[in-house]
Amino acid sequence: MPDIKAQNCTINLEGNSYEFPVIIGSEGEKAIDISKLRDTTGYVTLDVGYKNTGATKSNITFLDGELGVLRHRGYSIEDLAEKANFLEVAYLLLKGELPNKDQFDDFDSSIRHHTLVNEDLQNIFKSFPTGSHPMGQLIAMISSLSAYYPKALDPNRSVDAKNRTMLRLLAKMPTLCAMIYKKRLGHPVVYPSNNLDYVSNFLNMTFRHVSDSDYQHDPVVVDAMNKLLILHADHEQNCSASTVRLVGSSHANLYATIAAGVAALWGPLHGGANQEVLEMLESIKADGGNVQKWVDKAKDKNDSFRLMGFGHRVYKNFDPRAKIIKKTCDDVLNRLGINDPVLDIAKKLEESALTDPYFIERKLYPNVDFYSGIIYRAIGFPTEMFTVLFALGRMPGWIAQWQEMISENQPIGRPRQIYTGHTPRPFIPRGERH
Ligand code: CMC
């Protein structure tokens, strides 16, 4: 890997000049290292929403928003989505290299070993009201795993013990997601079948009825699911990964840390957008399919409505994941023989927005969430499960980001602020206040 080269940057403040190192990443990205800024100048920086702030160096994922490039450990997302399976990508994210056959078999069998969850976890489901959102349940279920593995609470555990926690999370995630789906339907859970690969096992636990011993999952669906999970596997310092790093930096246990990441993902501006997209497309359909009316609504500054599945903080050209998903969507629906009218609406909406000056000027393109829901629906998932599927895919990314931060012994995350409230004032007793 190329060396990070150092230069200097001079900052002039109140007649004094100060030198700060410039860091250049292996893909040429530049940053001014201001870690000593406050100590040397008394100033802090202000960057609400971290639009210009690099929170860490990282060698996991590279993305270039202008060119629409996404690579994990140097491998393009196009190659990974086309040629790898999800567990291989998980291994790559966690260990830095693609596994050879023995390494893969070993990793795969360790995951299979940990797929069961404690039977008592089922009691927790009983306390959720019928129809409660699957993401709320997922956050609770992941967090509650800490109760079954109390040794994981010790931040000074050995590397082996930490690895076991990471494996447990990866292995139990499909089981928990499938349980959430089954419990929502009021159906008995289907236990993991460890003769099946990761994705097939998940589909089996989700869609097989307990009594149906002949259930066969469609290879088209397994393939599409693998692709979708890979496309969601990591995305560097997004809102949920940054949450994972921030929570983990206090040395909170990994279960609680990941539960916090899932909570961040739930928001409609982040992973929750996939559910919102499908609901939006359904509303457009119910409204007679007048796409232009909804594009106009999204442009209206007096209307809080945004075109869901459009826009991205980093991608200002196109989202490479969205390109792959759009193609996969056509492919899967064709191969499954499904004709979903919302796909036509989505295409018209995309076309209309992409030729509209409002979206062109602001560089707003379809993102990963725009077409994914149409595939999930074709596979048979209800809309409320979509963000759970995003979380299933993002798990290796969150763990890899956490692992990198912990292994580098990074300090607790604790931003500064610029206080804009009252200056000191006298306390007036309650009876004397106006
Ligand atoms: N529809 C209409 N206008 C939009 C949209 C949209 N989807 N997205 C951004 N804009 C406008 C926004 O109003 C602003 O206009 P102006 O400059 O006139 O004030 C301009 O574009 C810049 O937007 P921003 O909110 O400052 O950009 P941001 O980087 O803070 O937000 C975003 C990025 C993804 C939150 C935003 O584009 C958005 O809300 N998109 C819809 C939700 C969505 O699809 N989220 C999924 C993101 S990708 C997957 C993931 O991260 O989970």
PDB file of N, CA and C in Angstrom, residues 66-142:
ATOM      1  N   GLU A  66     -17.159  11.987  -6.676  1.00  0.00           N
ATOM      2  CA  GLU A  66     -17.214  12.684  -7.969  1.00  0.00           C
ATOM      3  C   GLU A  66     -17.193  11.667  -9.108  1.00  0.00           C
ATOM      4  N   LEU A  67     -16.393  10.613  -8.944  1.00  0.00           N
ATOM      5  CA  LEU A  67     -16.262   9.631 -10.025  1.00  0.00           C
ATOM      6  C   LEU A  67     -17.205   8.434  -9.868  1.00  0.00           C
ATOM      7  N   GLY A  68     -17.904   8.369  -8.747  1.00  0.00           N
ATOM      8  CA  GLY A  68     -18.807   7.235  -8.528  1.00  0.00           C
ATOM      9  C   GLY A  68     -18.050   5.932  -8.332  1.00  0.00           C
ATOM     10  N   VAL A  69     -16.983   5.997  -7.528  1.00  0.00           N
ATOM     11  CA  VAL A  69     -16.142   4.811  -7.304  1.00  0.00           C
ATOM     12  C   VAL A  69     -16.337   4.309  -5.872  1.00  0.00           C
ATOM     13  N   LEU A  70     -16.461   3.001  -5.729  1.00  0.00           N
ATOM     14  CA  LEU A  70     -16.515   2.376  -4.398  1.00  0.00           C
ATOM     15  C   LEU A  70     -15.661   1.117  -4.424  1.00  0.00           C
ATOM     16  N   ARG A  71     -14.690   1.065  -3.512  1.00  0.00           N
ATOM     17  CA  ARG A  71     -13.830  -0.118  -3.434  1.00  0.00           C
ATOM     18  C   ARG A  71     -13.670  -0.551  -1.981  1.00  0.00           C
ATOM     19  N   HIS A  72     -13.671  -1.852  -1.761  1.00  0.00           N
ATOM     20  CA  HIS A  72     -13.359  -2.386  -0.438  1.00  0.00           C
ATOM     21  C   HIS A  72     -11.982  -3.034  -0.509  1.00  0.00           C
ATOM     22  N   ARG A  73     -11.065  -2.547   0.345  1.00  0.00           N
ATOM     23  CA  ARG A  73      -9.700  -3.093   0.392  1.00  0.00           C
ATOM     24  C   ARG A  73      -9.092  -3.148  -1.009  1.00  0.00           C
ATOM     25  N   GLY A  74      -9.465  -2.202  -1.864  1.00  0.00           N
ATOM     26  CA  GLY A  74      -8.890  -2.118  -3.212  1.00  0.00           C
ATOM     27  C   GLY A  74      -9.700  -2.816  -4.285  1.00  0.00           C
ATOM     28  N   TYR A  75     -10.691  -3.617  -3.906  1.00  0.00           N
ATOM     29  CA  TYR A  75     -11.480  -4.351  -4.906  1.00  0.00           C
ATOM     30  C   TYR A  75     -12.746  -3.555  -5.247  1.00  0.00           C
ATOM     31  N   SER A  76     -13.038  -3.438  -6.550  1.00  0.00           N
ATOM     32  CA  SER A  76     -14.190  -2.622  -6.951  1.00  0.00           C
ATOM     33  C   SER A  76     -15.489  -3.310  -6.539  1.00  0.00           C
ATOM     34  N   ILE A  77     -16.478  -2.474  -6.226  1.00  0.00           N
ATOM     35  CA  ILE A  77     -17.790  -3.012  -5.822  1.00  0.00           C
ATOM     36  C   ILE A  77     -18.403  -3.808  -6.980  1.00  0.00           C
ATOM     37  N   GLU A  78     -18.071  -3.396  -8.221  1.00  0.00           N
ATOM     38  CA  GLU A  78     -18.632  -4.114  -9.379  1.00  0.00           C
ATOM     39  C   GLU A  78     -18.109  -5.550  -9.394  1.00  0.00           C
ATOM     40  N   ASP A  79     -16.782  -5.708  -9.182  1.00  0.00           N
ATOM     41  CA  ASP A  79     -16.197  -7.050  -9.177  1.00  0.00           C
ATOM     42  C   ASP A  79     -16.745  -7.885  -8.020  1.00  0.00           C
ATOM     43  N   LEU A  80     -16.810  -7.257  -6.853  1.00  0.00           N
ATOM     44  CA  LEU A  80     -17.251  -8.020  -5.679  1.00  0.00           C
ATOM     45  C   LEU A  80     -18.699  -8.480  -5.856  1.00  0.00           C
ATOM     46  N   ALA A  81     -19.556  -7.555  -6.337  1.00  0.00           N
ATOM     47  CA  ALA A  81     -20.976  -7.908  -6.490  1.00  0.00           C
ATOM     48  C   ALA A  81     -21.158  -8.999  -7.544  1.00  0.00           C
ATOM     49  N   GLU A  82     -20.289  -9.001  -8.546  1.00  0.00           N
ATOM     50  CA  GLU A  82     -20.435  -9.940  -9.655  1.00  0.00           C
ATOM     51  C   GLU A  82     -19.813 -11.309  -9.331  1.00  0.00           C
ATOM     52  N   LYS A  83     -18.639 -11.255  -8.624  1.00  0.00           N
ATOM     53  CA  LYS A  83     -17.836 -12.485  -8.554  1.00  0.00           C
ATOM     54  C   LYS A  83     -17.711 -13.109  -7.162  1.00  0.00           C
ATOM     55  N   ALA A  84     -18.077 -12.365  -6.112  1.00  0.00           N
ATOM     56  CA  ALA A  84     -17.867 -12.926  -4.761  1.00  0.00           C
ATOM     57  C   ALA A  84     -19.211 -13.271  -4.130  1.00  0.00           C
ATOM     58  N   ASN A  85     -19.163 -14.001  -3.006  1.00  0.00           N
ATOM     59  CA  ASN A  85     -20.396 -14.124  -2.231  1.00  0.00           C
ATOM     60  C   ASN A  85     -20.263 -13.277  -0.966  1.00  0.00           C
ATOM     61  N   PHE A  86     -21.373 -13.124  -0.259  1.00  0.00           N
ATOM     62  CA  PHE A  86     -21.404 -12.174   0.851  1.00  0.00           C
ATOM     63  C   PHE A  86     -20.384 -12.518   1.937  1.00  0.00           C
ATOM     64  N   LEU A  87     -20.249 -13.793   2.253  1.00  0.00           N
ATOM     65  CA  LEU A  87     -19.309 -14.154   3.333  1.00  0.00           C
ATOM     66  C   LEU A  87     -17.864 -13.866   2.937  1.00  0.00           C
ATOM     67  N   GLU A  88     -17.555 -14.029   1.651  1.00  0.00           N
ATOM     68  CA  GLU A  88     -16.201 -13.682   1.191  1.00  0.00           C
ATOM     69  C   GLU A  88     -15.929 -12.196   1.399  1.00  0.00           C
ATOM     70  N   VAL A  89     -16.952 -11.379   1.091  1.00  0.00           N
ATOM     71  CA  VAL A  89     -16.789  -9.927   1.255  1.00  0.00           C
ATOM     72  C   VAL A  89     -16.683  -9.586   2.744  1.00  0.00           C
ATOM     73  N   ALA A  90     -17.464 -10.292   3.565  1.00  0.00           N
ATOM     74  CA  ALA A  90     -17.374 -10.064   5.019  1.00  0.00           C
ATOM     75  C   ALA A  90     -15.954 -10.374   5.496  1.00  0.00           C
ATOM     76  N   TYR A  91     -15.390 -11.471   5.012  1.00  0.00           N
ATOM     77  CA  TYR A  91     -14.017 -11.858   5.381  1.00  0.00           C
ATOM     78  C   TYR A  91     -13.028 -10.775   4.936  1.00  0.00           C
ATOM     79  N   LEU A  92     -13.229 -10.309   3.702  1.00  0.00           N
ATOM     80  CA  LEU A  92     -12.350  -9.265   3.157  1.00  0.00           C
ATOM     81  C   LEU A  92     -12.386  -8.008   4.029  1.00  0.00           C
ATOM     82  N   LEU A  93     -13.580  -7.598   4.401  1.00  0.00           N
ATOM     83  CA  LEU A  93     -13.710  -6.385   5.214  1.00  0.00           C
ATOM     84  C   LEU A  93     -13.052  -6.571   6.580  1.00  0.00           C
ATOM     85  N   LEU A  94     -13.253  -7.744   7.158  1.00  0.00           N
ATOM     86  CA  LEU A  94     -12.757  -7.970   8.520  1.00  0.00           C
ATOM     87  C   LEU A  94     -11.267  -8.245   8.567  1.00  0.00           C
ATOM     88  N   LYS A  95     -10.753  -8.973   7.558  1.00  0.00           N
ATOM     89  CA  LYS A  95      -9.364  -9.432   7.639  1.00  0.00           C
ATOM     90  C   LYS A  95      -8.444  -8.741   6.636  1.00  0.00           C
ATOM     91  N   GLY A  96      -8.985  -7.998   5.719  1.00  0.00           N
ATOM     92  CA  GLY A  96      -8.130  -7.214   4.818  1.00  0.00           C
ATOM     93  C   GLY A  96      -7.798  -7.885   3.507  1.00  0.00           C
ATOM     94  N   GLU A  97      -7.977  -9.192   3.403  1.00  0.00           N
ATOM     95  CA  GLU A  97      -7.668  -9.931   2.165  1.00  0.00           C
ATOM     96  C   GLU A  97      -8.830 -10.860   1.835  1.00  0.00           C
ATOM     97  N   LEU A  98      -8.964 -11.186   0.549  1.00  0.00           N
ATOM     98  CA  LEU A  98      -9.941 -12.211   0.180  1.00  0.00           C
ATOM     99  C   LEU A  98      -9.442 -13.559   0.689  1.00  0.00           C
ATOM    100  N   PRO A  99     -10.329 -14.412   1.157  1.00  0.00           N
ATOM    101  CA  PRO A  99      -9.880 -15.707   1.705  1.00  0.00           C
ATOM    102  C   PRO A  99      -9.519 -16.705   0.606  1.00  0.00           C
ATOM    103  N   ASN A 100      -8.491 -17.536   0.840  1.00  0.00           N
ATOM    104  CA  ASN A 100      -8.306 -18.681  -0.060  1.00  0.00           C
ATOM    105  C   ASN A 100      -9.314 -19.755   0.351  1.00  0.00           C
ATOM    106  N   LYS A 101      -9.281 -20.905  -0.323  1.00  0.00           N
ATOM    107  CA  LYS A 101     -10.341 -21.884  -0.089  1.00  0.00           C
ATOM    108  C   LYS A 101     -10.385 -22.339   1.377  1.00  0.00           C
ATOM    109  N   ASP A 102      -9.194 -22.651   1.927  1.00  0.00           N
ATOM    110  CA  ASP A 102      -9.162 -23.144   3.313  1.00  0.00           C
ATOM    111  C   ASP A 102      -9.621 -22.073   4.294  1.00  0.00           C
ATOM    112  N   GLN A 103      -9.151 -20.854   4.047  1.00  0.00           N
ATOM    113  CA  GLN A 103      -9.546 -19.758   4.949  1.00  0.00           C
ATOM    114  C   GLN A 103     -11.061 -19.537   4.894  1.00  0.00           C
ATOM    115  N   PHE A 104     -11.601 -19.626   3.675  1.00  0.00           N
ATOM    116  CA  PHE A 104     -13.049 -19.421   3.544  1.00  0.00           C
ATOM    117  C   PHE A 104     -13.813 -20.521   4.268  1.00  0.00           C
ATOM    118  N   ASP A 105     -13.372 -21.789   4.041  1.00  0.00           N
ATOM    119  CA  ASP A 105     -14.086 -22.921   4.661  1.00  0.00           C
ATOM    120  C   ASP A 105     -14.062 -22.809   6.180  1.00  0.00           C
ATOM    121  N   ASP A 106     -12.912 -22.395   6.677  1.00  0.00           N
ATOM    122  CA  ASP A 106     -12.752 -22.254   8.119  1.00  0.00           C
ATOM    123  C   ASP A 106     -13.698 -21.167   8.673  1.00  0.00           C
ATOM    124  N   PHE A 107     -13.703 -20.027   7.980  1.00  0.00           N
ATOM    125  CA  PHE A 107     -14.545 -18.894   8.390  1.00  0.00           C
ATOM    126  C   PHE A 107     -16.027 -19.299   8.323  1.00  0.00           C
ATOM    127  N   ASP A 108     -16.384 -19.907   7.209  1.00  0.00           N
ATOM    128  CA  ASP A 108     -17.766 -20.330   6.978  1.00  0.00           C
ATOM    129  C   ASP A 108     -18.212 -21.307   8.067  1.00  0.00           C
ATOM    130  N   SER A 109     -17.320 -22.260   8.403  1.00  0.00           N
ATOM    131  CA  SER A 109     -17.752 -23.249   9.387  1.00  0.00           C
ATOM    132  C   SER A 109     -17.821 -22.626  10.791  1.00  0.00           C
ATOM    133  N   SER A 110     -16.967 -21.623  11.073  1.00  0.00           N
ATOM    134  CA  SER A 110     -17.091 -20.942  12.381  1.00  0.00           C
ATOM    135  C   SER A 110     -18.409 -20.196  12.463  1.00  0.00           C
ATOM    136  N   ILE A 111     -18.807 -19.580  11.351  1.00  0.00           N
ATOM    137  CA  ILE A 111     -20.092 -18.864  11.346  1.00  0.00           C
ATOM    138  C   ILE A 111     -21.236 -19.863  11.565  1.00  0.00           C
ATOM    139  N   ARG A 112     -21.178 -20.983  10.823  1.00  0.00           N
ATOM    140  CA  ARG A 112     -22.262 -21.979  10.954  1.00  0.00           C
ATOM    141  C   ARG A 112     -22.371 -22.470  12.394  1.00  0.00           C
ATOM    142  N   HIS A 113     -21.225 -22.558  13.077  1.00  0.00           N
ATOM    143  CA  HIS A 113     -21.183 -23.062  14.446  1.00  0.00           C
ATOM    144  C   HIS A 113     -21.979 -22.163  15.413  1.00  0.00           C
ATOM    145  N   HIS A 114     -22.100 -20.880  15.068  1.00  0.00           N
ATOM    146  CA  HIS A 114     -22.688 -19.923  16.029  1.00  0.00           C
ATOM    147  C   HIS A 114     -24.085 -19.420  15.640  1.00  0.00           C
ATOM    148  N   THR A 115     -24.774 -20.100  14.717  1.00  0.00           N
ATOM    149  CA  THR A 115     -26.026 -19.521  14.197  1.00  0.00           C
ATOM    150  C   THR A 115     -27.201 -19.541  15.183  1.00  0.00           C
ATOM    151  N   LEU A 116     -27.192 -20.486  16.111  1.00  0.00           N
ATOM    152  CA  LEU A 116     -28.333 -20.575  17.050  1.00  0.00           C
ATOM    153  C   LEU A 116     -28.334 -19.392  18.019  1.00  0.00           C
ATOM    154  N   VAL A 117     -29.524 -18.951  18.408  1.00  0.00           N
ATOM    155  CA  VAL A 117     -29.593 -17.970  19.499  1.00  0.00           C
ATOM    156  C   VAL A 117     -30.263 -18.641  20.699  1.00  0.00           C
ATOM    157  N   ASN A 118     -29.967 -18.124  21.894  1.00  0.00           N
ATOM    158  CA  ASN A 118     -30.538 -18.704  23.101  1.00  0.00           C
ATOM    159  C   ASN A 118     -32.069 -18.725  23.012  1.00  0.00           C
ATOM    160  N   GLU A 119     -32.635 -19.848  23.390  1.00  0.00           N
ATOM    161  CA  GLU A 119     -34.094 -20.036  23.300  1.00  0.00           C
ATOM    162  C   GLU A 119     -34.862 -18.965  24.090  1.00  0.00           C
ATOM    163  N   ASP A 120     -34.261 -18.496  25.176  1.00  0.00           N
ATOM    164  CA  ASP A 120     -34.950 -17.499  26.019  1.00  0.00           C
ATOM    165  C   ASP A 120     -35.196 -16.180  25.276  1.00  0.00           C
ATOM    166  N   LEU A 121     -34.411 -15.944  24.233  1.00  0.00           N
ATOM    167  CA  LEU A 121     -34.613 -14.700  23.479  1.00  0.00           C
ATOM    168  C   LEU A 121     -36.039 -14.609  22.940  1.00  0.00           C
ATOM    169  N   GLN A 122     -36.643 -15.775  22.732  1.00  0.00           N
ATOM    170  CA  GLN A 122     -38.012 -15.777  22.188  1.00  0.00           C
ATOM    171  C   GLN A 122     -38.988 -15.101  23.145  1.00  0.00           C
ATOM    172  N   ASN A 123     -38.648 -15.151  24.462  1.00  0.00           N
ATOM    173  CA  ASN A 123     -39.535 -14.500  25.442  1.00  0.00           C
ATOM    174  C   ASN A 123     -39.583 -12.994  25.220  1.00  0.00           C
ATOM    175  N   ILE A 124     -38.462 -12.444  24.760  1.00  0.00           N
ATOM    176  CA  ILE A 124     -38.422 -10.991  24.561  1.00  0.00           C
ATOM    177  C   ILE A 124     -39.429 -10.595  23.479  1.00  0.00           C
ATOM    178  N   PHE A 125     -39.516 -11.425  22.441  1.00  0.00           N
ATOM    179  CA  PHE A 125     -40.460 -11.112  21.356  1.00  0.00           C
ATOM    180  C   PHE A 125     -41.892 -10.994  21.869  1.00  0.00           C
ATOM    181  N   LYS A 126     -42.190 -11.817  22.906  1.00  0.00           N
ATOM    182  CA  LYS A 126     -43.583 -11.834  23.393  1.00  0.00           C
ATOM    183  C   LYS A 126     -43.988 -10.473  23.940  1.00  0.00           C
ATOM    184  N   SER A 127     -43.008  -9.672  24.367  1.00  0.00           N
ATOM    185  CA  SER A 127     -43.365  -8.395  24.989  1.00  0.00           C
ATOM    186  C   SER A 127     -43.541  -7.271  23.959  1.00  0.00           C
ATOM    187  N   PHE A 128     -43.238  -7.541  22.685  1.00  0.00           N
ATOM    188  CA  PHE A 128     -43.453  -6.489  21.677  1.00  0.00           C
ATOM    189  C   PHE A 128     -44.919  -6.488  21.237  1.00  0.00           C
ATOM    190  N   PRO A 129     -45.539  -5.296  21.164  1.00  0.00           N
ATOM    191  CA  PRO A 129     -46.913  -5.276  20.660  1.00  0.00           C
ATOM    192  C   PRO A 129     -46.968  -5.771  19.213  1.00  0.00           C
ATOM    193  N   THR A 130     -48.086  -6.377  18.839  1.00  0.00           N
ATOM    194  CA  THR A 130     -48.250  -6.842  17.462  1.00  0.00           C
ATOM    195  C   THR A 130     -48.069  -5.658  16.517  1.00  0.00           C
ATOM    196  N   GLY A 131     -47.298  -5.868  15.464  1.00  0.00           N
ATOM    197  CA  GLY A 131     -47.136  -4.805  14.469  1.00  0.00           C
ATOM    198  C   GLY A 131     -46.042  -3.813  14.819  1.00  0.00           C
ATOM    199  N   SER A 132     -45.287  -4.054  15.924  1.00  0.00           N
ATOM    200  CA  SER A 132     -44.214  -3.084  16.237  1.00  0.00           C
ATOM    201  C   SER A 132     -43.124  -3.185  15.170  1.00  0.00           C
ATOM    202  N   HIS A 133     -42.439  -2.079  14.945  1.00  0.00           N
ATOM    203  CA  HIS A 133     -41.531  -2.033  13.798  1.00  0.00           C
ATOM    204  C   HIS A 133     -40.347  -3.001  13.967  1.00  0.00           C
ATOM    205  N   PRO A 134     -40.024  -3.776  12.923  1.00  0.00           N
ATOM    206  CA  PRO A 134     -38.914  -4.736  13.002  1.00  0.00           C
ATOM    207  C   PRO A 134     -37.577  -4.104  13.398  1.00  0.00           C
ATOM    208  N   MET A 135     -37.350  -2.845  13.038  1.00  0.00           N
ATOM    209  CA  MET A 135     -36.053  -2.244  13.392  1.00  0.00           C
ATOM    210  C   MET A 135     -35.952  -2.011  14.898  1.00  0.00           C
ATOM    211  N   GLY A 136     -37.062  -1.614  15.528  1.00  0.00           N
ATOM    212  CA  GLY A 136     -37.058  -1.455  16.980  1.00  0.00           C
ATOM    213  C   GLY A 136     -36.756  -2.792  17.646  1.00  0.00           C
ATOM    214  N   GLN A 137     -37.331  -3.855  17.089  1.00  0.00           N
ATOM    215  CA  GLN A 137     -37.088  -5.194  17.636  1.00  0.00           C
ATOM    216  C   GLN A 137     -35.624  -5.603  17.434  1.00  0.00           C
ATOM    217  N   LEU A 138     -35.107  -5.295  16.254  1.00  0.00           N
ATOM    218  CA  LEU A 138     -33.724  -5.710  15.961  1.00  0.00           C
ATOM    219  C   LEU A 138     -32.735  -5.047  16.929  1.00  0.00           C
ATOM    220  N   ILE A 139     -32.946  -3.750  17.167  1.00  0.00           N
ATOM    221  CA  ILE A 139     -32.059  -3.028  18.088  1.00  0.00           C
ATOM    222  C   ILE A 139     -32.081  -3.728  19.455  1.00  0.00           C
ATOM    223  N   ALA A 140     -33.296  -4.035  19.921  1.00  0.00           N
ATOM    224  CA  ALA A 140     -33.440  -4.674  21.240  1.00  0.00           C
ATOM    225  C   ALA A 140     -32.806  -6.068  21.253  1.00  0.00           C
ATOM    226  N   MET A 141     -32.999  -6.827  20.187  1.00  0.00           N
ATOM    227  CA  MET A 141     -32.495  -8.212  20.164  1.00  0.00           C
ATOM    228  C   MET A 141     -30.962  -8.227  20.141  1.00  0.00           C
ATOM    229  N   ILE A 142     -30.372  -7.340  19.345  1.00  0.00           N
ATOM    230  CA  ILE A 142     -28.901  -7.322  19.280  1.00  0.00           C
ATOM    231  C   ILE A 142     -28.337  -6.890  20.626  1.00  0.00           C
TER     232      ILE A 142
END
